[in-house]
Short mmCIF file of C-alpha atoms in Angstrom, two decimals:
data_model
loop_
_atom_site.label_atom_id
_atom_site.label_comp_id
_atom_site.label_asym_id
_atom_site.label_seq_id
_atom_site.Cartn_x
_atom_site.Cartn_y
_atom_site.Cartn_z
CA UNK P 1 5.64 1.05 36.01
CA UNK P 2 2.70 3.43 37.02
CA UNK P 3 -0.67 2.88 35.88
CA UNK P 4 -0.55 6.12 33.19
CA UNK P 5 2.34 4.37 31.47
CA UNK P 6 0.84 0.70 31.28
CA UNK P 7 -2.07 2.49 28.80
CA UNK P 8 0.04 4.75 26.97
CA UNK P 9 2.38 2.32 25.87
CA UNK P 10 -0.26 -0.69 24.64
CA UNK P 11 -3.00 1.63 23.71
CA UNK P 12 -2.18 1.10 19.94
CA UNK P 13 -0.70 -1.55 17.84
CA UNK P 14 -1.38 0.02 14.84
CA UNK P 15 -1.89 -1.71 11.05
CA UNK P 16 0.94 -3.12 9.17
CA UNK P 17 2.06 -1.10 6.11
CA UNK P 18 -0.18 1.38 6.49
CA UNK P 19 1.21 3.25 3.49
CA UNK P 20 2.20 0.04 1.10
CA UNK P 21 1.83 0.77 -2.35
CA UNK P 22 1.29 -2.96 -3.37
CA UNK P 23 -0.24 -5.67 -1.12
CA UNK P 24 2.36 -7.69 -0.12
CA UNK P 25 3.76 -5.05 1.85
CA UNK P 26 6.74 -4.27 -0.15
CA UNK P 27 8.05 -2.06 -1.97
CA UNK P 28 7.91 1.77 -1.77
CA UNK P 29 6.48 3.18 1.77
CA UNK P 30 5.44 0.43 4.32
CA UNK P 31 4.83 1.56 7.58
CA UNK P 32 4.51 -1.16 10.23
CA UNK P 33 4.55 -0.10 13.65
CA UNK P 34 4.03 -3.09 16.04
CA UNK P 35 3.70 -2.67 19.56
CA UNK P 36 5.20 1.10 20.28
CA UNK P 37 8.03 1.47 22.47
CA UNK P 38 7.26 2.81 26.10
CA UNK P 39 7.66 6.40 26.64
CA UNK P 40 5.61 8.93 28.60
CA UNK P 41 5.50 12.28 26.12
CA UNK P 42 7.91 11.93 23.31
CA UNK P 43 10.64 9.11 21.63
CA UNK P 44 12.96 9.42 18.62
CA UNK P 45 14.52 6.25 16.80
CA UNK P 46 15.50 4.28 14.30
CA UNK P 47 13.74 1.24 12.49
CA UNK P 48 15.13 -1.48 9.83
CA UNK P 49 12.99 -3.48 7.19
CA UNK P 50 14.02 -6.13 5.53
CA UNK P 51 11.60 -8.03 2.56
CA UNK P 52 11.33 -9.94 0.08
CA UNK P 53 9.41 -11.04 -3.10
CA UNK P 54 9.46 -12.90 -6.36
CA UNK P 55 8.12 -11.39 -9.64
CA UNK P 56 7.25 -12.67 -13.00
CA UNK P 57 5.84 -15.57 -12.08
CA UNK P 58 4.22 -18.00 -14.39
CA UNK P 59 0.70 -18.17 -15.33
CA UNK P 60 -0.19 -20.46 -12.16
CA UNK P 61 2.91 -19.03 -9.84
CA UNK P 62 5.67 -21.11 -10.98
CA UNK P 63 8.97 -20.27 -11.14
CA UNK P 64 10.56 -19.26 -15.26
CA UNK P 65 13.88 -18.26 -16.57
CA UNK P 66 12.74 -14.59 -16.28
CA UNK P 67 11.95 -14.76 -12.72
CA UNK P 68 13.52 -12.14 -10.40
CA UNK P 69 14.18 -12.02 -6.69
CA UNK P 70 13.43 -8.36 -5.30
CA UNK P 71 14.97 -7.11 -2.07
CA UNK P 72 13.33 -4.06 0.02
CA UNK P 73 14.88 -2.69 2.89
CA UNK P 74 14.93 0.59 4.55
CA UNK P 75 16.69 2.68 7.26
CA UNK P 76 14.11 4.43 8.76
CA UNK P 77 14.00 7.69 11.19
CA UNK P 78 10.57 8.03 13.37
CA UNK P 79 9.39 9.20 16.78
CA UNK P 80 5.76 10.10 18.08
CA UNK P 81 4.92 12.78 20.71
CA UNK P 82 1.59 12.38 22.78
CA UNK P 83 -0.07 15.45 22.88
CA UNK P 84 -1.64 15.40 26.50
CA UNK P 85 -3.91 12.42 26.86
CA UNK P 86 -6.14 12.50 24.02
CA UNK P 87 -3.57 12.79 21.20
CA UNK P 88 -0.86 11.21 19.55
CA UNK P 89 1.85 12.22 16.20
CA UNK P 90 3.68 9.86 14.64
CA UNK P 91 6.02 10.55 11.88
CA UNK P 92 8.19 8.32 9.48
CA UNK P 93 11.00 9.59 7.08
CA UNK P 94 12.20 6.46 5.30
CA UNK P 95 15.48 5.72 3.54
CA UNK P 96 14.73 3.31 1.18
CA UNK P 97 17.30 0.54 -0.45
CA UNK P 98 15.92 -1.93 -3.59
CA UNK P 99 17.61 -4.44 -5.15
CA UNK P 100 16.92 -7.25 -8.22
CA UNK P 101 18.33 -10.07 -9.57
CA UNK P 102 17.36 -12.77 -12.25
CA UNK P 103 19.15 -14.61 -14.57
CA UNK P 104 19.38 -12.03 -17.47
CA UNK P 105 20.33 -9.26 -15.06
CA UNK P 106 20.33 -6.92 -11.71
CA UNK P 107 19.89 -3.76 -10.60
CA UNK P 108 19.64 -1.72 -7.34
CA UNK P 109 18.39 1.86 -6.40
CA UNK P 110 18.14 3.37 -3.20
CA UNK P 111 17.18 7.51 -1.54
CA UNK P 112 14.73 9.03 0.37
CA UNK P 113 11.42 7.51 0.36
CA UNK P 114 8.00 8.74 1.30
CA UNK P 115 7.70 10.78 4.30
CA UNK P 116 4.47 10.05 6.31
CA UNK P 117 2.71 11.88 9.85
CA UNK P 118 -0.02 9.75 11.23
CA UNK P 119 -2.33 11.52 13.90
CA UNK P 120 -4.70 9.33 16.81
CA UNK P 121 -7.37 10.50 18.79
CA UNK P 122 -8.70 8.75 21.85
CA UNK P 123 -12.02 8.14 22.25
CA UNK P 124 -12.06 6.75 25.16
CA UNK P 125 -10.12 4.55 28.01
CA UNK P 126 -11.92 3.06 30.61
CA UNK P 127 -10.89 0.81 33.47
CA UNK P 128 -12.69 -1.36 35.84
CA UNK P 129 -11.07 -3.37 39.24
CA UNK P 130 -12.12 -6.73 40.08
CA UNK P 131 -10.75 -9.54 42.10
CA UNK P 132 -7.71 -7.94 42.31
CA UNK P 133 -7.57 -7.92 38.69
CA UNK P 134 -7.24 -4.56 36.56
CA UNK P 135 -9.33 -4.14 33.10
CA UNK P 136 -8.29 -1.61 30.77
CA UNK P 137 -9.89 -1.32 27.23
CA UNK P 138 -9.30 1.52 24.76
CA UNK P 139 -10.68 2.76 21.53
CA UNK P 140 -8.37 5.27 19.33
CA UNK P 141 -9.46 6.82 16.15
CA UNK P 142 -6.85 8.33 13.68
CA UNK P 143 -5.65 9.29 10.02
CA UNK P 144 -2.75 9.85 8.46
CA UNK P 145 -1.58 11.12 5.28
CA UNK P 146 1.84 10.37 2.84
CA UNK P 147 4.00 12.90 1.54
CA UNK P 148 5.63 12.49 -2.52
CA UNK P 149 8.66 12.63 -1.23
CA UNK P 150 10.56 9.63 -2.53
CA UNK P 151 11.77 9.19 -6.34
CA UNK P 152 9.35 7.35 -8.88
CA UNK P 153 10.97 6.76 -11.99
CA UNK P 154 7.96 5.97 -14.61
CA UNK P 155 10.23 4.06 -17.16
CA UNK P 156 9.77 1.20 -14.38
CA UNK P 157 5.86 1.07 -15.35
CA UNK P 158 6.48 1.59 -19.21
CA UNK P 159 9.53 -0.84 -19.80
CA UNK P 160 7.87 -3.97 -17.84
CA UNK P 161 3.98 -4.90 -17.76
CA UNK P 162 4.11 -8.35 -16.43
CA UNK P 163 5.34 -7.11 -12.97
CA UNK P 164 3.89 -5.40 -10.53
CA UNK P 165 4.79 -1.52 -10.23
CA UNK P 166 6.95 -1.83 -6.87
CA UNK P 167 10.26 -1.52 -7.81
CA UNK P 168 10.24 2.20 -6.79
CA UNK P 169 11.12 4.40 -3.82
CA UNK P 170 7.52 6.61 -3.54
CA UNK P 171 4.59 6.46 -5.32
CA UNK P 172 4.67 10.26 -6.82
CA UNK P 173 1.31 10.69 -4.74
CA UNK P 174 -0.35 11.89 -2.23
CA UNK P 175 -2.37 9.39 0.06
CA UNK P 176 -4.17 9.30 3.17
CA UNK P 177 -5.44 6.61 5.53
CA UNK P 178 -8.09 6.38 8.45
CA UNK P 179 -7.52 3.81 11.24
CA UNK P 180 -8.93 2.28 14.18
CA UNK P 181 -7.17 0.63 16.93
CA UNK P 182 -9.27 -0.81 19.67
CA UNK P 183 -6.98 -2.47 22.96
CA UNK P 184 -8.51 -4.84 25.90
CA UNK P 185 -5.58 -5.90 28.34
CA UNK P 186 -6.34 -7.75 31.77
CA UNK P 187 -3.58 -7.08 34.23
CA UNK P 188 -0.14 -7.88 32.01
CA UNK P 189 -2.18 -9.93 29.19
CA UNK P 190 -3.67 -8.00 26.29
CA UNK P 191 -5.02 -8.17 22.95
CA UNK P 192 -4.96 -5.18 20.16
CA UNK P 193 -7.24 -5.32 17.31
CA UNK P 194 -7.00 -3.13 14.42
CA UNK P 195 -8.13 -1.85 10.53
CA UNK P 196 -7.16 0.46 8.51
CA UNK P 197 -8.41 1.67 4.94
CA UNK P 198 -5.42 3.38 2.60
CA UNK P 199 -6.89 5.68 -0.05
CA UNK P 200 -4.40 6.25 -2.87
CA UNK P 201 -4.27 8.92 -5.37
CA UNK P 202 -3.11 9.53 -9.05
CA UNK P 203 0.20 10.71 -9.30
CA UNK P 204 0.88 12.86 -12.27
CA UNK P 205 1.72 9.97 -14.44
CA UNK P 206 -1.82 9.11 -14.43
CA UNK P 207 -0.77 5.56 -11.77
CA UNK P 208 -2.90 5.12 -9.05
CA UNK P 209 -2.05 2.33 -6.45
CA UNK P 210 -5.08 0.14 -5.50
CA UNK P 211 -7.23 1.03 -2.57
CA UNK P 212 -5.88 -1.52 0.36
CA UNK P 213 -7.64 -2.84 3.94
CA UNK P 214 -5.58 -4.15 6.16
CA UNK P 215 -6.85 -5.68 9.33
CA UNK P 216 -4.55 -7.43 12.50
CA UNK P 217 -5.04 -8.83 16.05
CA UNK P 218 -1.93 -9.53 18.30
CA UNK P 219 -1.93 -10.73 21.78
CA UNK P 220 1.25 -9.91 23.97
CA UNK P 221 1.67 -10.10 27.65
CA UNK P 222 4.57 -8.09 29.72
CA UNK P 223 6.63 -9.38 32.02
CA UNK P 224 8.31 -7.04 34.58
CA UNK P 225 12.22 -8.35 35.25
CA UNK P 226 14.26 -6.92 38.12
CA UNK P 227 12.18 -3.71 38.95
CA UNK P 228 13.98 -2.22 35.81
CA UNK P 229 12.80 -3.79 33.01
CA UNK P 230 10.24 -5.07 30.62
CA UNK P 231 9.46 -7.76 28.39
CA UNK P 232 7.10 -8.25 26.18
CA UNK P 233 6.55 -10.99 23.42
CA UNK P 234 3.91 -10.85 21.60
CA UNK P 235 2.06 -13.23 18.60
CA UNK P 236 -0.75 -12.14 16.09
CA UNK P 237 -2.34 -12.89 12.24
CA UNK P 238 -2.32 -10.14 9.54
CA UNK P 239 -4.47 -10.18 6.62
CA UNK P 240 -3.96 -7.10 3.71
CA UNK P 241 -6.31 -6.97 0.88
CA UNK P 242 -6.10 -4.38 -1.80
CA UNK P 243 -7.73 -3.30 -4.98
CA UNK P 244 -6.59 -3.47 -8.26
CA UNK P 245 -4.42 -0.53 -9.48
CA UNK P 246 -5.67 2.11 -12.00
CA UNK P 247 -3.50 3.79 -15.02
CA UNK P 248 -5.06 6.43 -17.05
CA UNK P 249 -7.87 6.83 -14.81
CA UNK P 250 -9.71 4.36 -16.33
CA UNK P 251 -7.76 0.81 -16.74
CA UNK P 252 -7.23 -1.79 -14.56
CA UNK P 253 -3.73 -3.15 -13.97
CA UNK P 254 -3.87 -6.80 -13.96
CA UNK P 255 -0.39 -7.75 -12.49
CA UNK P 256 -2.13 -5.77 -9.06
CA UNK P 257 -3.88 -6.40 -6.04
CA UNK P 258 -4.65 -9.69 -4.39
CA UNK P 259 -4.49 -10.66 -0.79
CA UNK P 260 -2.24 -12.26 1.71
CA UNK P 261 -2.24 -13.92 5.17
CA UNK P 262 0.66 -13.61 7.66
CA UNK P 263 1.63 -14.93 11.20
CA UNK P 264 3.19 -12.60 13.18
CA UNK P 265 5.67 -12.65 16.19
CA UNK P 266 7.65 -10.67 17.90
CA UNK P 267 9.12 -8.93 21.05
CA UNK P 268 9.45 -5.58 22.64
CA UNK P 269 12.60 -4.67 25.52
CA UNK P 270 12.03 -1.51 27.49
CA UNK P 271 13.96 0.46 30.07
CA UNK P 272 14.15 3.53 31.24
CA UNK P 273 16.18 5.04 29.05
CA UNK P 274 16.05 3.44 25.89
CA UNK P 275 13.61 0.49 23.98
CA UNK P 276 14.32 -2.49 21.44
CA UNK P 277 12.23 -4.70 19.56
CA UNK P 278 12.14 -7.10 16.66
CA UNK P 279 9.12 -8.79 14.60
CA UNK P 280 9.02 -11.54 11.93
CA UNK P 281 5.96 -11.64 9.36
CA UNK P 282 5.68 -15.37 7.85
CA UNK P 283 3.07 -15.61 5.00
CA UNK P 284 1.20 -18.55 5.80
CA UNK P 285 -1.31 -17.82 2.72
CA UNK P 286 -1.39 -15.39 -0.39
CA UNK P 287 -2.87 -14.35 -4.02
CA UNK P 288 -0.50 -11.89 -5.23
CA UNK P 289 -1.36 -9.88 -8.35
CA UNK P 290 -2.73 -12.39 -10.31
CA UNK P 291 -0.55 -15.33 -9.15
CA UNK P 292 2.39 -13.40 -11.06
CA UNK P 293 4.38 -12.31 -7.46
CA UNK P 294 5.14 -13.88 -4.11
CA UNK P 295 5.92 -12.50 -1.14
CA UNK P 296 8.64 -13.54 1.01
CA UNK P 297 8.34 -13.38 4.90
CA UNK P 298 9.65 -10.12 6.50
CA UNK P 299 11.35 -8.81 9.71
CA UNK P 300 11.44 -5.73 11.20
CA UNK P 301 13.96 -3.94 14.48
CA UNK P 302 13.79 -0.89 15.99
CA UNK P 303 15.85 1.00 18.88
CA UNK P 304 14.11 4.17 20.24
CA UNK P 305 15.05 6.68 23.15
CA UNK P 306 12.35 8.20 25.14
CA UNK P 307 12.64 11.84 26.27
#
């Protein structure tokens, strides 16, 4: 693998769920992207989500008779094309598939969710040689915003308060994000450190998601098998915070916002022709709108061609 490829492909591990609507990460538009697959210009592929979480909670967390298990998964289409060397696209058209179940009843939905284009800018790599050791650190800037694309239904909001407003597959709004992504590798061993701020809008039903940082390190180190191809496992902590949501411009939602801790690991498979990868998110701490929802732990696989 030549030197140009090495920084293109761990230049950016960029922020889990960029475009989450609730905290936890479920629910309508998450975007994590993990370590992207190697490719030199352009890649197309496909991505699967699977997670989980528990809503109406009691009072202090626990477990009632009108507890209900939520599913989220999605079949997602994405690629990114680097625009020469100081540019990079990245788009996301999710299909999105929900499902519920509690003692008194169930119900699934499922359709096109929010369509999202990210764009990076990079600032600067630099490289230094020393004791036959190569350092590479990188610093890439970027923002992104989310199309209204998906289906919100607004009987979900009306007909249940105690819950949070996730049960949907887009927000009805348009939001935007700004990132940073900031990558210091020596020889095969790295580290990627990121943040990213999601600003949220009203949609027309006067509902506006909380405002959400999210913030990750991973560490990953590539081994190079058989001349052909590459391995790369990697291991990381992700913390999300977010803001309470807003209805009517002017109330605070208290089943909303919180925070949440996860350990993350994961692995990436590259050859020439095609790239595979898997992740699995366990939440190792949380405070989920007001103790009234818990998040499950998540997983993530992709398959991507490079052309």
């Amino acid at each position: 693998m030549n030197f140009k490829k090495i920084i293109i492909t761990a230049l950016i591990v960029s922020p889990l769920s960029l475009f989450a609507c609730d905290i936890c990460g479920c629910g309508v538009g998450s975007y994590y992207i993990g370590i992207l697959p190697e490719y030199n210009k352009r890649f197309i592929g496909l991505r699967y989500q699977h997670k989980l979480l528990q809503t109406h909670l009691g009072p202090q967390g626990n477990v009632t008779p009108l507890t209900t298990d939520e599913t989220y998964q999605s079949a997602e289409l994405w690629g990114g094309w680097n625009l020469g060397k100081k540019f990079r696209v990245l788009a996301f058209v999710p299909y999105n598939f929900n499902e519920r179940t509690s003692q008194a009843s169930s119900g699934s939905k499922s359709g096109l969710g929010d369509i999202a284009l990210m764009g990076y800018y990079n600032l600067f790599t630099k490289s230094k040689s020393f004791d036959s050791k190569l350092l590479v650190h990188s610093l890439w800037l970027g923002a992104g915003v989310k199309a209204p694309t998906g289906k919100y239904e607004p009987s979900e909001r009306l007909a249940v308060t105690e819950t949070p407003n996730n049960f949907q597959l887009g927000t009805a709004s348009t939001d935007f994000t700004v990132n940073a992504a900031y990558d210091v590798r020596l020889n095969d061993l790295g580290v990627n450190l990121n943040a990213n701020y999601k600003i949220n809008t009203a949609n027309q039903y006067e509902y506006r998601y909380g405002n959400k940082l999210t913030t990750n390190a991973l560490m990953y180190y590539k081994f190079r098998l058989f001349h052909q191809l590459t391995f790369a496992p990697n291991v990381g902590i992700l913390y999300e915070t977010a803001d309470k949501d807003i209805e009517n411009n002017k109330y605070e939602v208290a089943v909303s916002g919180g925070h949440s801790a996860s350990l993350v690991t994961g692995f990436e498979l590259a050859m020439s022709k095609f790239s595979l990868g898997a992740n699995y998110q366990t939440i190792v701490s949380q405070e989920l709108a007001g103790k009234r929802a818990k998040a499950g732990n998540r997983l993530m696989v992709h398959f991507s061609v490079p052309f």
